[in-house]
mmCIF file of C-alpha atoms and ligand atoms in Angstrom:
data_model
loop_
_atom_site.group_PDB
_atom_site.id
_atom_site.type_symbol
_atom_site.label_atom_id
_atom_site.label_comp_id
_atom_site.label_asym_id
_atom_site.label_seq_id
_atom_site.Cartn_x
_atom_site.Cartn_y
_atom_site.Cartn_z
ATOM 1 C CA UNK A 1 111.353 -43.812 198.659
ATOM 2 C CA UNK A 2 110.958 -45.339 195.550
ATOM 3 C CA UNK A 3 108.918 -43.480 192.761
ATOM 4 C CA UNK A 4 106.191 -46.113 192.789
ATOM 5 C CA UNK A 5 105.662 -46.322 196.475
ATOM 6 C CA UNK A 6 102.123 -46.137 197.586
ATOM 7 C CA UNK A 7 101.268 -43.166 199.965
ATOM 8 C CA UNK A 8 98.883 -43.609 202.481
ATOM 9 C CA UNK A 9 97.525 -41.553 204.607
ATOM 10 C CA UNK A 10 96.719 -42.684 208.323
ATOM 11 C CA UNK A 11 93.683 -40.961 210.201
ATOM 12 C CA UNK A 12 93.288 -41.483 213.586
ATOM 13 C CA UNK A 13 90.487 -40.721 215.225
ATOM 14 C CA UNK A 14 90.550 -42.534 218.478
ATOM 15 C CA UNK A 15 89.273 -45.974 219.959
ATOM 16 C CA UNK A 16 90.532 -48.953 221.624
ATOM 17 C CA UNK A 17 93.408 -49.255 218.827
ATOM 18 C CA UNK A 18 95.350 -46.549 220.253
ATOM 19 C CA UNK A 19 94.215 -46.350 223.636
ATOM 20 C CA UNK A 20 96.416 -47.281 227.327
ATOM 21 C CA UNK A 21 95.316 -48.530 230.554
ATOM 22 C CA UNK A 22 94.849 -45.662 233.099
ATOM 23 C CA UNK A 23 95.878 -48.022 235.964
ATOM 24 C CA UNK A 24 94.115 -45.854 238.449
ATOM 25 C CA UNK A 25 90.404 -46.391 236.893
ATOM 26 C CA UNK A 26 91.444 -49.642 234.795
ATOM 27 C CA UNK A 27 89.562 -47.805 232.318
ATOM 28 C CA UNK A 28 91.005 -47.551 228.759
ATOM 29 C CA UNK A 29 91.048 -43.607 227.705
ATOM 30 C CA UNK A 30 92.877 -42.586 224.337
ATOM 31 C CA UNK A 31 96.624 -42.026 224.139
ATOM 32 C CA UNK A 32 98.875 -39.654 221.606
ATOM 33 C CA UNK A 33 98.541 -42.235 218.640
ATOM 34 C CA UNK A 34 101.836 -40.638 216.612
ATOM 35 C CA UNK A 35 104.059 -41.453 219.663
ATOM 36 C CA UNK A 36 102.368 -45.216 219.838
ATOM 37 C CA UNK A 37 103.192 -45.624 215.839
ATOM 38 C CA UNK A 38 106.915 -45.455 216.476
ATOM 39 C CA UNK A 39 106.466 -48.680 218.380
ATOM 40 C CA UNK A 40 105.279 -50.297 216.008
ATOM 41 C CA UNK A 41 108.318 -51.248 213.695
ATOM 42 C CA UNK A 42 106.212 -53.485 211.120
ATOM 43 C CA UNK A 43 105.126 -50.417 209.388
ATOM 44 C CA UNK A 44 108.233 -49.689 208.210
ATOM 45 C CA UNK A 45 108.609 -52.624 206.346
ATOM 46 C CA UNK A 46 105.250 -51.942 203.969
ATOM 47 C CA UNK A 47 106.268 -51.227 200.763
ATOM 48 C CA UNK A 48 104.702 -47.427 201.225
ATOM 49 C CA UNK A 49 105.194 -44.219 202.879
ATOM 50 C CA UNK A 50 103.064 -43.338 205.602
ATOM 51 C CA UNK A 51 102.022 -40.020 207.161
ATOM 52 C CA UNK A 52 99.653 -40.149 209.967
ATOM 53 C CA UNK A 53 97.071 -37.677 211.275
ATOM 54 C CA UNK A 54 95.383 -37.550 214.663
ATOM 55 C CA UNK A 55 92.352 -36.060 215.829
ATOM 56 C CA UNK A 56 93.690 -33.651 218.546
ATOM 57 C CA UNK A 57 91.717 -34.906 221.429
ATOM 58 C CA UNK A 58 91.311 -38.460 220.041
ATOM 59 C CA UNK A 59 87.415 -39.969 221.247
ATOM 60 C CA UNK A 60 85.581 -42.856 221.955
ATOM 61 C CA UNK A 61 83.843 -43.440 218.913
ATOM 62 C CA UNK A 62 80.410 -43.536 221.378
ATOM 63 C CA UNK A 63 81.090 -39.680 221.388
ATOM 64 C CA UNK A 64 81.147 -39.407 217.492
ATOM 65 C CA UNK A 65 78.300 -37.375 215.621
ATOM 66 C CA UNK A 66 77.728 -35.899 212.472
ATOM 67 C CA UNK A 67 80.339 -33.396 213.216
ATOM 68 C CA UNK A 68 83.611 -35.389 213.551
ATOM 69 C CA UNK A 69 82.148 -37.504 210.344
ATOM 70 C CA UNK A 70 82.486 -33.929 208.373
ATOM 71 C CA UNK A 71 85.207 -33.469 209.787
ATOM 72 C CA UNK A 72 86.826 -36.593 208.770
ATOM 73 C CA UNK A 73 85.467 -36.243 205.043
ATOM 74 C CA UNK A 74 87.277 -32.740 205.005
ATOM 75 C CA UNK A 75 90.358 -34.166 206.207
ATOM 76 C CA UNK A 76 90.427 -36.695 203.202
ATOM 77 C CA UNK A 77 89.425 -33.793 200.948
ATOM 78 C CA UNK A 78 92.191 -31.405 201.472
ATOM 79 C CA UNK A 79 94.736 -34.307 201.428
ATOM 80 C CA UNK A 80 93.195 -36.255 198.666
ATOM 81 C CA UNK A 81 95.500 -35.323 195.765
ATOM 82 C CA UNK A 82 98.107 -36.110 197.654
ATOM 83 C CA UNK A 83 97.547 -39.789 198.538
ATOM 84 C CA UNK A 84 96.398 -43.151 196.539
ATOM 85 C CA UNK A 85 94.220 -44.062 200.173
ATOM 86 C CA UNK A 86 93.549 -43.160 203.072
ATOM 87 C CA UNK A 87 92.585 -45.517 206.313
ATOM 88 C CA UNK A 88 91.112 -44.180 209.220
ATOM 89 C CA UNK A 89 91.019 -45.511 212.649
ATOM 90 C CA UNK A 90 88.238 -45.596 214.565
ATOM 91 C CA UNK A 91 86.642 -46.839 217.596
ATOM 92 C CA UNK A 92 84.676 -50.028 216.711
ATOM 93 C CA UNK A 93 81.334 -49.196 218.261
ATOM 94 C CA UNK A 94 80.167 -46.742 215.816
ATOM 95 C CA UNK A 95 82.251 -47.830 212.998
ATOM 96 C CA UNK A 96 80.027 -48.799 211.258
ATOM 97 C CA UNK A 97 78.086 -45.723 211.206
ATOM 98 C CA UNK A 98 81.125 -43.479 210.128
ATOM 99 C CA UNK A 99 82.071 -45.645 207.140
ATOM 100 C CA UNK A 100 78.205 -45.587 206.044
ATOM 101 C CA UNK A 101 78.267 -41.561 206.732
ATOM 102 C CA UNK A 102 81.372 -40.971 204.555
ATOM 103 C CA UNK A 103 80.103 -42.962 202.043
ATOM 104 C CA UNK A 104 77.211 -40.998 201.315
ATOM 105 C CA UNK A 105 79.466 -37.708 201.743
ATOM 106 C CA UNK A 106 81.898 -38.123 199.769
ATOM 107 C CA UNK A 107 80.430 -38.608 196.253
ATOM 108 C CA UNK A 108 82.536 -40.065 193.195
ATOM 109 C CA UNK A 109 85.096 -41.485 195.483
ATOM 110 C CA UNK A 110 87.842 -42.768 193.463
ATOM 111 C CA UNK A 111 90.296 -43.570 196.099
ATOM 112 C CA UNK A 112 90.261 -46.160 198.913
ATOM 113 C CA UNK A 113 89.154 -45.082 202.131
ATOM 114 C CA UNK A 114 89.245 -47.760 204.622
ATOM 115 C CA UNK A 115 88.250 -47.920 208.185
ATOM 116 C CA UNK A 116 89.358 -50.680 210.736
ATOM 117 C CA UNK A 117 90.175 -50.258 214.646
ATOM 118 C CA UNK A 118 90.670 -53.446 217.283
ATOM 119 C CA UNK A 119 89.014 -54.816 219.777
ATOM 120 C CA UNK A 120 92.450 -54.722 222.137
ATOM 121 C CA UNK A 121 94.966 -51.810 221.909
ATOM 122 C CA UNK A 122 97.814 -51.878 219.609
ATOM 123 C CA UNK A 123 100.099 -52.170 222.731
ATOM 124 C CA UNK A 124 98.530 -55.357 224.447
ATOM 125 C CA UNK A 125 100.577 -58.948 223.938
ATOM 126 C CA UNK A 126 97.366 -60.463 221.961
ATOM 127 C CA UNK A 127 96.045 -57.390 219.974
ATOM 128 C CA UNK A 128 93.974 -57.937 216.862
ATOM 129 C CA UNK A 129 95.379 -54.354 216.438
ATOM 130 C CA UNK A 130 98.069 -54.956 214.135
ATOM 131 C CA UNK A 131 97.076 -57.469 211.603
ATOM 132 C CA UNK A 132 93.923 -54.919 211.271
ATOM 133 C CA UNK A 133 96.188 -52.090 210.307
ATOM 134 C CA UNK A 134 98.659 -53.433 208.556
ATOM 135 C CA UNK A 135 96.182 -55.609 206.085
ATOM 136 C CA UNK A 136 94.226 -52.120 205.655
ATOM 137 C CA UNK A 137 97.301 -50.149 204.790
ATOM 138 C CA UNK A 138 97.896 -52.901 202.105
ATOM 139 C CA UNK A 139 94.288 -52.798 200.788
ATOM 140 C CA UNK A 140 94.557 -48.885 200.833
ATOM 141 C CA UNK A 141 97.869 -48.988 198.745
ATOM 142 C CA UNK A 142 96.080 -51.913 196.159
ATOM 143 C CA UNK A 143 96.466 -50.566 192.525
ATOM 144 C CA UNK A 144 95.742 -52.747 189.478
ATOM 145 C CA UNK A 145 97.274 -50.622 185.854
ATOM 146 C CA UNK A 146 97.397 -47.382 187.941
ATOM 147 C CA UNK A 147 94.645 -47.722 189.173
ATOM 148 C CA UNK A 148 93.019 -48.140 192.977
ATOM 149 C CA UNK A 149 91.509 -51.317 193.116
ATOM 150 C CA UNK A 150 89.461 -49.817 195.586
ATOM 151 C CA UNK A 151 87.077 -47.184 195.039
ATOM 152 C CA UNK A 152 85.089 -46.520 197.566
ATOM 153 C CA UNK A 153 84.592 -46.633 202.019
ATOM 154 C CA UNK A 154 85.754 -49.840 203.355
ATOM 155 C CA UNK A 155 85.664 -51.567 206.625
ATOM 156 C CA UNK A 156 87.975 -54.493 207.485
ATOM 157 C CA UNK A 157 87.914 -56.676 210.140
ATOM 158 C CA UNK A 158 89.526 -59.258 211.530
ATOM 159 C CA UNK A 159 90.577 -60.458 208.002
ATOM 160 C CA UNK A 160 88.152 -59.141 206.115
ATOM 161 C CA UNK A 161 87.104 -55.982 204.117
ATOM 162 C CA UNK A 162 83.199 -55.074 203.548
ATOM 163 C CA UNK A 163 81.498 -52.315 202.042
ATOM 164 C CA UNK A 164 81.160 -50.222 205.428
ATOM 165 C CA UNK A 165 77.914 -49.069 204.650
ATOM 166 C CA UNK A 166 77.130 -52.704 204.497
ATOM 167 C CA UNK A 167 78.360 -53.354 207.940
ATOM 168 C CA UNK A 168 76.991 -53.803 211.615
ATOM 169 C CA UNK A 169 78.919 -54.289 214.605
ATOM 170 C CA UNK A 170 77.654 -57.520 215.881
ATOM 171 C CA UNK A 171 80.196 -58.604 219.038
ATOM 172 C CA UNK A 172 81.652 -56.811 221.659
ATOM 173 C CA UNK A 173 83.793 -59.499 222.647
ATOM 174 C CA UNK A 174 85.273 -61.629 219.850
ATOM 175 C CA UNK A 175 87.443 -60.400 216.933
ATOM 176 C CA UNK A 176 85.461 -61.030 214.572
ATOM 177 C CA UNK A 177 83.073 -57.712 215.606
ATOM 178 C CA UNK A 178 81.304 -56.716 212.356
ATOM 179 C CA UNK A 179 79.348 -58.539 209.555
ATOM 180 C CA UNK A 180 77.686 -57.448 206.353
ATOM 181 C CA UNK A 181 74.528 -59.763 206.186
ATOM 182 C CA UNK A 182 72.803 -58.489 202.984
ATOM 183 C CA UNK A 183 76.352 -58.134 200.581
ATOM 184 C CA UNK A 184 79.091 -60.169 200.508
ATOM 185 C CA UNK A 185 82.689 -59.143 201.634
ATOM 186 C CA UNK A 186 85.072 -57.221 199.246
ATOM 187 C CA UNK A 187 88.257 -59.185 199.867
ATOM 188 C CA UNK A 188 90.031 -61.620 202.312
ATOM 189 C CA UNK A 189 93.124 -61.816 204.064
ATOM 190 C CA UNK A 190 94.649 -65.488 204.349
ATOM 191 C CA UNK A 191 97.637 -66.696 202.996
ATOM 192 C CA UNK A 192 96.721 -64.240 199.692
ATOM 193 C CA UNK A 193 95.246 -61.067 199.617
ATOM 194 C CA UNK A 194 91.837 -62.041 197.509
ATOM 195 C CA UNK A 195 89.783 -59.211 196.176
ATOM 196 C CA UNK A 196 86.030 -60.109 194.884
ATOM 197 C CA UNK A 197 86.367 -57.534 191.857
ATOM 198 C CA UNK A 198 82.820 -58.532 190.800
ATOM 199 C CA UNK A 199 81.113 -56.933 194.582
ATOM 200 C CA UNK A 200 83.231 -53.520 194.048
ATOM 201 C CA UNK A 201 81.494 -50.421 193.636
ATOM 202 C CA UNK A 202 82.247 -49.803 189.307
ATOM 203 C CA UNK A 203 84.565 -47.100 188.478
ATOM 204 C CA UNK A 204 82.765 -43.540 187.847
ATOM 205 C CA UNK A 205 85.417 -42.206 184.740
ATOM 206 C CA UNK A 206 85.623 -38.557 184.605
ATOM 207 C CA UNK A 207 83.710 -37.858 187.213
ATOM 208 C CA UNK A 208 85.972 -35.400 190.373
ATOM 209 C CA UNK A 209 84.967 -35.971 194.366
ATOM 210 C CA UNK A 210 82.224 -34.125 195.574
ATOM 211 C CA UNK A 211 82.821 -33.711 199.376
ATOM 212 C CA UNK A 212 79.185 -32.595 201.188
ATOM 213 C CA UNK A 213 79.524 -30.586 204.713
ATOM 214 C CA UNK A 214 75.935 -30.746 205.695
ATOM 215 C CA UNK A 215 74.010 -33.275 207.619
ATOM 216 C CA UNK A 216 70.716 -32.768 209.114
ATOM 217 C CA UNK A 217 70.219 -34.335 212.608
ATOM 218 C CA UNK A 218 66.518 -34.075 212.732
ATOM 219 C CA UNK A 219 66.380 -37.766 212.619
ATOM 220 C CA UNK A 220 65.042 -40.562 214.931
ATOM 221 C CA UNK A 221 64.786 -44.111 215.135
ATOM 222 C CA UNK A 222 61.920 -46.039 216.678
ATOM 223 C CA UNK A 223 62.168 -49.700 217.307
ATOM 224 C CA UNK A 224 58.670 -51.152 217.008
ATOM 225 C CA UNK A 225 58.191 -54.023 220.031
ATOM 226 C CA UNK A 226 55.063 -55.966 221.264
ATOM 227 C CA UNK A 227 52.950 -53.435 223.293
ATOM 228 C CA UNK A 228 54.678 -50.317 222.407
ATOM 229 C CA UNK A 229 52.095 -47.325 223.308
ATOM 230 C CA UNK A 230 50.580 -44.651 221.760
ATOM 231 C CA UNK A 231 51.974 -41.978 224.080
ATOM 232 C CA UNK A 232 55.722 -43.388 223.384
ATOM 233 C CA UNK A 233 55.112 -43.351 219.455
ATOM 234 C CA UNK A 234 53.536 -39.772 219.838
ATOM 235 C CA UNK A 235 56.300 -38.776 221.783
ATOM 236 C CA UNK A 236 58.923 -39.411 218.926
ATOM 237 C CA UNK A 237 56.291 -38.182 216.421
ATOM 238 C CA UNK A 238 55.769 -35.077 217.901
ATOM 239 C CA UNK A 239 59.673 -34.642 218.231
ATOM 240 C CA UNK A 240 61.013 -30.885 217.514
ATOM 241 C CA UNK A 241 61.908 -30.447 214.256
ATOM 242 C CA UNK A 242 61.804 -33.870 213.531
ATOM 243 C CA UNK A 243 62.345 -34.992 209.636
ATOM 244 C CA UNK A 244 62.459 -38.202 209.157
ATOM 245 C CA UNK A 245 62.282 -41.338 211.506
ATOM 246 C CA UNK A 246 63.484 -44.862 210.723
ATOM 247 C CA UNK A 247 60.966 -47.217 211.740
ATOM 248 C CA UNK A 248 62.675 -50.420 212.803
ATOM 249 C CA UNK A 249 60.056 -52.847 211.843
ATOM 250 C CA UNK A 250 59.553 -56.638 211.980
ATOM 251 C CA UNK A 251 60.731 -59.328 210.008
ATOM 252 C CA UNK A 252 59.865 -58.253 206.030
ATOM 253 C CA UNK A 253 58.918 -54.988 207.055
ATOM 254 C CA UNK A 254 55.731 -55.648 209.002
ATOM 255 C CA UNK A 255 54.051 -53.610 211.979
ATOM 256 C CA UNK A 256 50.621 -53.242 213.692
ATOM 257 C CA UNK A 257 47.388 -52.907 212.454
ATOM 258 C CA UNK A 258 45.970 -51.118 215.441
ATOM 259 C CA UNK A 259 44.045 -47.676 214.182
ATOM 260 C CA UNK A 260 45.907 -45.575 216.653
ATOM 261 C CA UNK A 261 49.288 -47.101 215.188
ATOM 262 C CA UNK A 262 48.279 -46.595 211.566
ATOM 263 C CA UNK A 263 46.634 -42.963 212.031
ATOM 264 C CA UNK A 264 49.256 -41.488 214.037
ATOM 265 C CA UNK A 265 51.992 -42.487 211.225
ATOM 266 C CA UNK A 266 49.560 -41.432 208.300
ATOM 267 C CA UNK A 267 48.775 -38.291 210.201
ATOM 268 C CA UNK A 268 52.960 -37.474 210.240
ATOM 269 C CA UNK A 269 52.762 -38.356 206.845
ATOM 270 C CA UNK A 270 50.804 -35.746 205.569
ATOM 271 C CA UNK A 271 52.398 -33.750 207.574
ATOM 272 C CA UNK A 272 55.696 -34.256 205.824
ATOM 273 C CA UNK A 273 57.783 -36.536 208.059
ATOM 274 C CA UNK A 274 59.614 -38.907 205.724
ATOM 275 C CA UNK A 275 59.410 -42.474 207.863
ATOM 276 C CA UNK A 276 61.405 -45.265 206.315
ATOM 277 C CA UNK A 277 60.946 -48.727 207.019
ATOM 278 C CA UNK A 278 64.301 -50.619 207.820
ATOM 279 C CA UNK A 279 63.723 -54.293 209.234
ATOM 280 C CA UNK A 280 65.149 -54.876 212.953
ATOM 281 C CA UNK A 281 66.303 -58.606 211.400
ATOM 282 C CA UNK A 282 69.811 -58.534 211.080
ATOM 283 C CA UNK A 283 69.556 -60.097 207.663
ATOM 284 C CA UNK A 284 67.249 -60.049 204.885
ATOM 285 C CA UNK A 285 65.250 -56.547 203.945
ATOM 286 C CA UNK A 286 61.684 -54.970 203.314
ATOM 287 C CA UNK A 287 59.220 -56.423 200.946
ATOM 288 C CA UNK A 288 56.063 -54.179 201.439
ATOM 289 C CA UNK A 289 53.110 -55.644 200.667
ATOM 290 C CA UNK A 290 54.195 -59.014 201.002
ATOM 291 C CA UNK A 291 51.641 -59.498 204.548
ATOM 292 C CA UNK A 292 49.160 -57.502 205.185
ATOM 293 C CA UNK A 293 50.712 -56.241 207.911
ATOM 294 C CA UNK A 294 52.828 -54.050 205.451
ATOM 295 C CA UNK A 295 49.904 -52.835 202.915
ATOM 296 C CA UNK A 296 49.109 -50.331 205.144
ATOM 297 C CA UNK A 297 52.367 -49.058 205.546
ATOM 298 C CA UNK A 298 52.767 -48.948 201.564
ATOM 299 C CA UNK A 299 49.654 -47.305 200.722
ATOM 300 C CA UNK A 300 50.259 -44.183 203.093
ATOM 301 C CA UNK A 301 53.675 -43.753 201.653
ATOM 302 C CA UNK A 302 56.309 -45.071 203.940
ATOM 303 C CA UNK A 303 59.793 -45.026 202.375
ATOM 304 C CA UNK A 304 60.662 -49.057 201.723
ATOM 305 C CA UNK A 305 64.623 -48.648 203.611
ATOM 306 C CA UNK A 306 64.868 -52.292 201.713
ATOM 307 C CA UNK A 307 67.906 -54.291 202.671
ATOM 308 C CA UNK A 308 69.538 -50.575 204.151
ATOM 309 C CA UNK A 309 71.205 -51.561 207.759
ATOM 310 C CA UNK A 310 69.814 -48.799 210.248
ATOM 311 C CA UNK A 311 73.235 -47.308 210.846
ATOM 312 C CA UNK A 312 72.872 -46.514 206.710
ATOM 313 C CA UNK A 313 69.601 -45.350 206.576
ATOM 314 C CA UNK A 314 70.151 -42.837 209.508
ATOM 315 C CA UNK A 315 73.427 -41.672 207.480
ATOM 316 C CA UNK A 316 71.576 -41.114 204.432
ATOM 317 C CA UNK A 317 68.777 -39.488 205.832
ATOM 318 C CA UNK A 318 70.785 -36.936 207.380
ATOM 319 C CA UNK A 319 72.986 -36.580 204.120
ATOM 320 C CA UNK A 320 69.943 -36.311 201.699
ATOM 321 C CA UNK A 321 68.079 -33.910 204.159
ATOM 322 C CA UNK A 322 71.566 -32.326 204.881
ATOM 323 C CA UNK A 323 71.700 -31.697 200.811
ATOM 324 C CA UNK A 324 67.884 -30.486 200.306
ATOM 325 C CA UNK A 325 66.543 -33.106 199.047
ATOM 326 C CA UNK A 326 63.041 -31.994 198.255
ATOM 327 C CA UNK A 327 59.853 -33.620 199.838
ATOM 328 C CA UNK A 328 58.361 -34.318 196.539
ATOM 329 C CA UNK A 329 61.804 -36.704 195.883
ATOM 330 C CA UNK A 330 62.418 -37.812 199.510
ATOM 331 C CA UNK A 331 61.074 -41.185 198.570
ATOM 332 C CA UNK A 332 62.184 -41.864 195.405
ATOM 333 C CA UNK A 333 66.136 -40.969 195.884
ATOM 334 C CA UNK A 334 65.693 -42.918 199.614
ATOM 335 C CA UNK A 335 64.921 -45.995 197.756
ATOM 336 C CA UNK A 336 67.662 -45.229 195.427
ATOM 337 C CA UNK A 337 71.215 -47.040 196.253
ATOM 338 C CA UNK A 338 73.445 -44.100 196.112
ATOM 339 C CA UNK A 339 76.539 -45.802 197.108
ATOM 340 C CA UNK A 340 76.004 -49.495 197.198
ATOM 341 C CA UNK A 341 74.321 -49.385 200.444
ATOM 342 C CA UNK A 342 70.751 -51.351 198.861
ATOM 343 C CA UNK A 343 70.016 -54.179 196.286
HETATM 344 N N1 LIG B 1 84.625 -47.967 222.951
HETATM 345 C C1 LIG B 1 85.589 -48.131 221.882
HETATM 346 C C2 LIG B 1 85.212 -47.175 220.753
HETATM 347 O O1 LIG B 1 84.338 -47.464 220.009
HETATM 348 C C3 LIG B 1 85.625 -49.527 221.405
HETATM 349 C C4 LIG B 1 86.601 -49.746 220.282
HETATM 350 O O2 LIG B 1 87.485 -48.954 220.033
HETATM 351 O O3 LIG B 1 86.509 -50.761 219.618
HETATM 352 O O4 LIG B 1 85.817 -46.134 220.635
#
């Protein structure tokens, strides 16, 4: 190994990447991911030197929570001297999620961490598998004077890499699975490896990772529809221990103007539920006040989620609850970007 070679760190947490066939079920379960890297030879042509990591029972990323995400950041913690990145794999469906959860926990990130994962399994003839991993290996092992180009989570993607708490999964079938609608992508893979400098997070000098542990799960989402009822919004009001609730709103942040609609939320309000106001477009973000559909919502105090995707906000809920954020600054830090993740 020569002095100068990158190391890299490989995190697998399961997903399709590493998963077989059970050809009883057809069904694709996870597989022992350190026996599948052996077959694939590629790696050992990189220009770095790779340890990998697996998750002992590998999951579906449906099964992830707030748990495994800790569990990852603690991972990258106690090996973080040790490597210049770190990319973990990861089931595609809640991808997204992860990456915007590990952004938020691990504060003054100075390394890459980059996520990616397939849609077919490293082992099948037409796998998107390999180009994902190998291109994020390279991005992870990216150094400019010294230094990481980098600096922050990633996600990449069928040949590109986005700020994952930018990110939404938005195919289940084609390669092309995620997009980041409100910031454009940090680099792209074709013939060159081209990094927009000008979209990376800006280096924090002097400043050592922070890894938080806690995230509060008293968190809901409610996805406002035409003739949603009172009894199903009191129902996730009235939630147990409920702290905070993403309200999926439409277009620029609008909602009903029914009484019952508007007194139930300010009545939540005032009794200290933080609800922030995340638009169900896939593109585009909050403007309160801009119809009057919205004043309401800004006089009583919602939180304005702005351009936040809802996999974000629910990540940064739980981390700012999850770190004590008080009530009296709930709204203030929500509407704060802490790591990129709003305008
Ligand atoms: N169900 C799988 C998962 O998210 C899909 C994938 O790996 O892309 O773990």
């Amino acid at each position: 190994m020569s002095l100068d070679m990158r190391k890299i760190l490989l995190l697998y947490t399961g997903g399709t990447i590493g998963m077989v066939k059970d050809y009883e079920s057809g069904a694709l379960k996870s597989f022992n991911f350190n026996k599948l890297l052996k077959h694939i030879p590629e790696l050992n042509q990189l220009d770095c030197s790779i340890n990998s990591i697996s998750f002992e029972n590998p999951i579906d990323s449906s099964n992830m929570n707030p748990k495994e995400w800790v569990k990852i950041a603690t991972i990258i913690e106690e090996n973080y001297s040790d490597y210049d990145g770190f990319v973990v794999l990861h089931g595609s469906d809640t991808m997204s999620y992860t990456a915007s959860a590990l952004s938020f926990l691990l504060e003054n990130l100075d390394k890459p961490v980059i996520l990616t994962g397939s849609q077919l399994p490293i082992g099948d003839l037409r796998t998107d598998a390999k180009e994902n991993l190998i291109t994020s290996i390279q991005i992870a092992a990216l150094q400019s004077k010294g230094v990481p180009v980098i600096r922050e989570v990633g996600l990449y993607f069928e040949y590109k890499l986005y700020r994952g708490n930018r990110t939404t999964k938005i195919n289940a079938e084609n390669f092309q699975a995620f997009a980041s609608f409100n910031y454009p992508h940090l680099a792209e893979s074709g013939v060159h490896l081209n990094v927009f400098t000008e979209y990376l997070l800006p280096r924090r000098k002097n400043k050592s990772l922070v890894v938080h542990k806690k995230m509060d799960e008293n968190v809901a989402v409610l996805k406002l529809f035409p003739g949603i009822n009172k009894s199903v919004l009191e129902s996730v009001l009235q939630t147990d221990g409920l702290k905070a609730l993403i309200l999926e709103t439409y277009g620029s942040g609008n909602a009903s103007t029914a009484d019952w609609f508007l007194n139930s939320l300010k009545k939540s309000i005032e009794n200290g539920l933080h609800i922030i106001n995340v638009t169900q477009c896939s593109g585009g973000g909050v403007i309160m006040g801009k119809y009057e559909t919205s004043s309401h919502l800004k006089q009583m105090q919602v939180i304005n989620g702005k351009d936040i995707t809802t996999e974000a906000a629910i990540s940064k809920a739980m981390y700012m609850l999850g770190s004590g954020v008080s009530g009296k600054h709930f709204k203030t830090v929500f509407e704060t970007s802490l790591r990129g993740e709003m305008h």
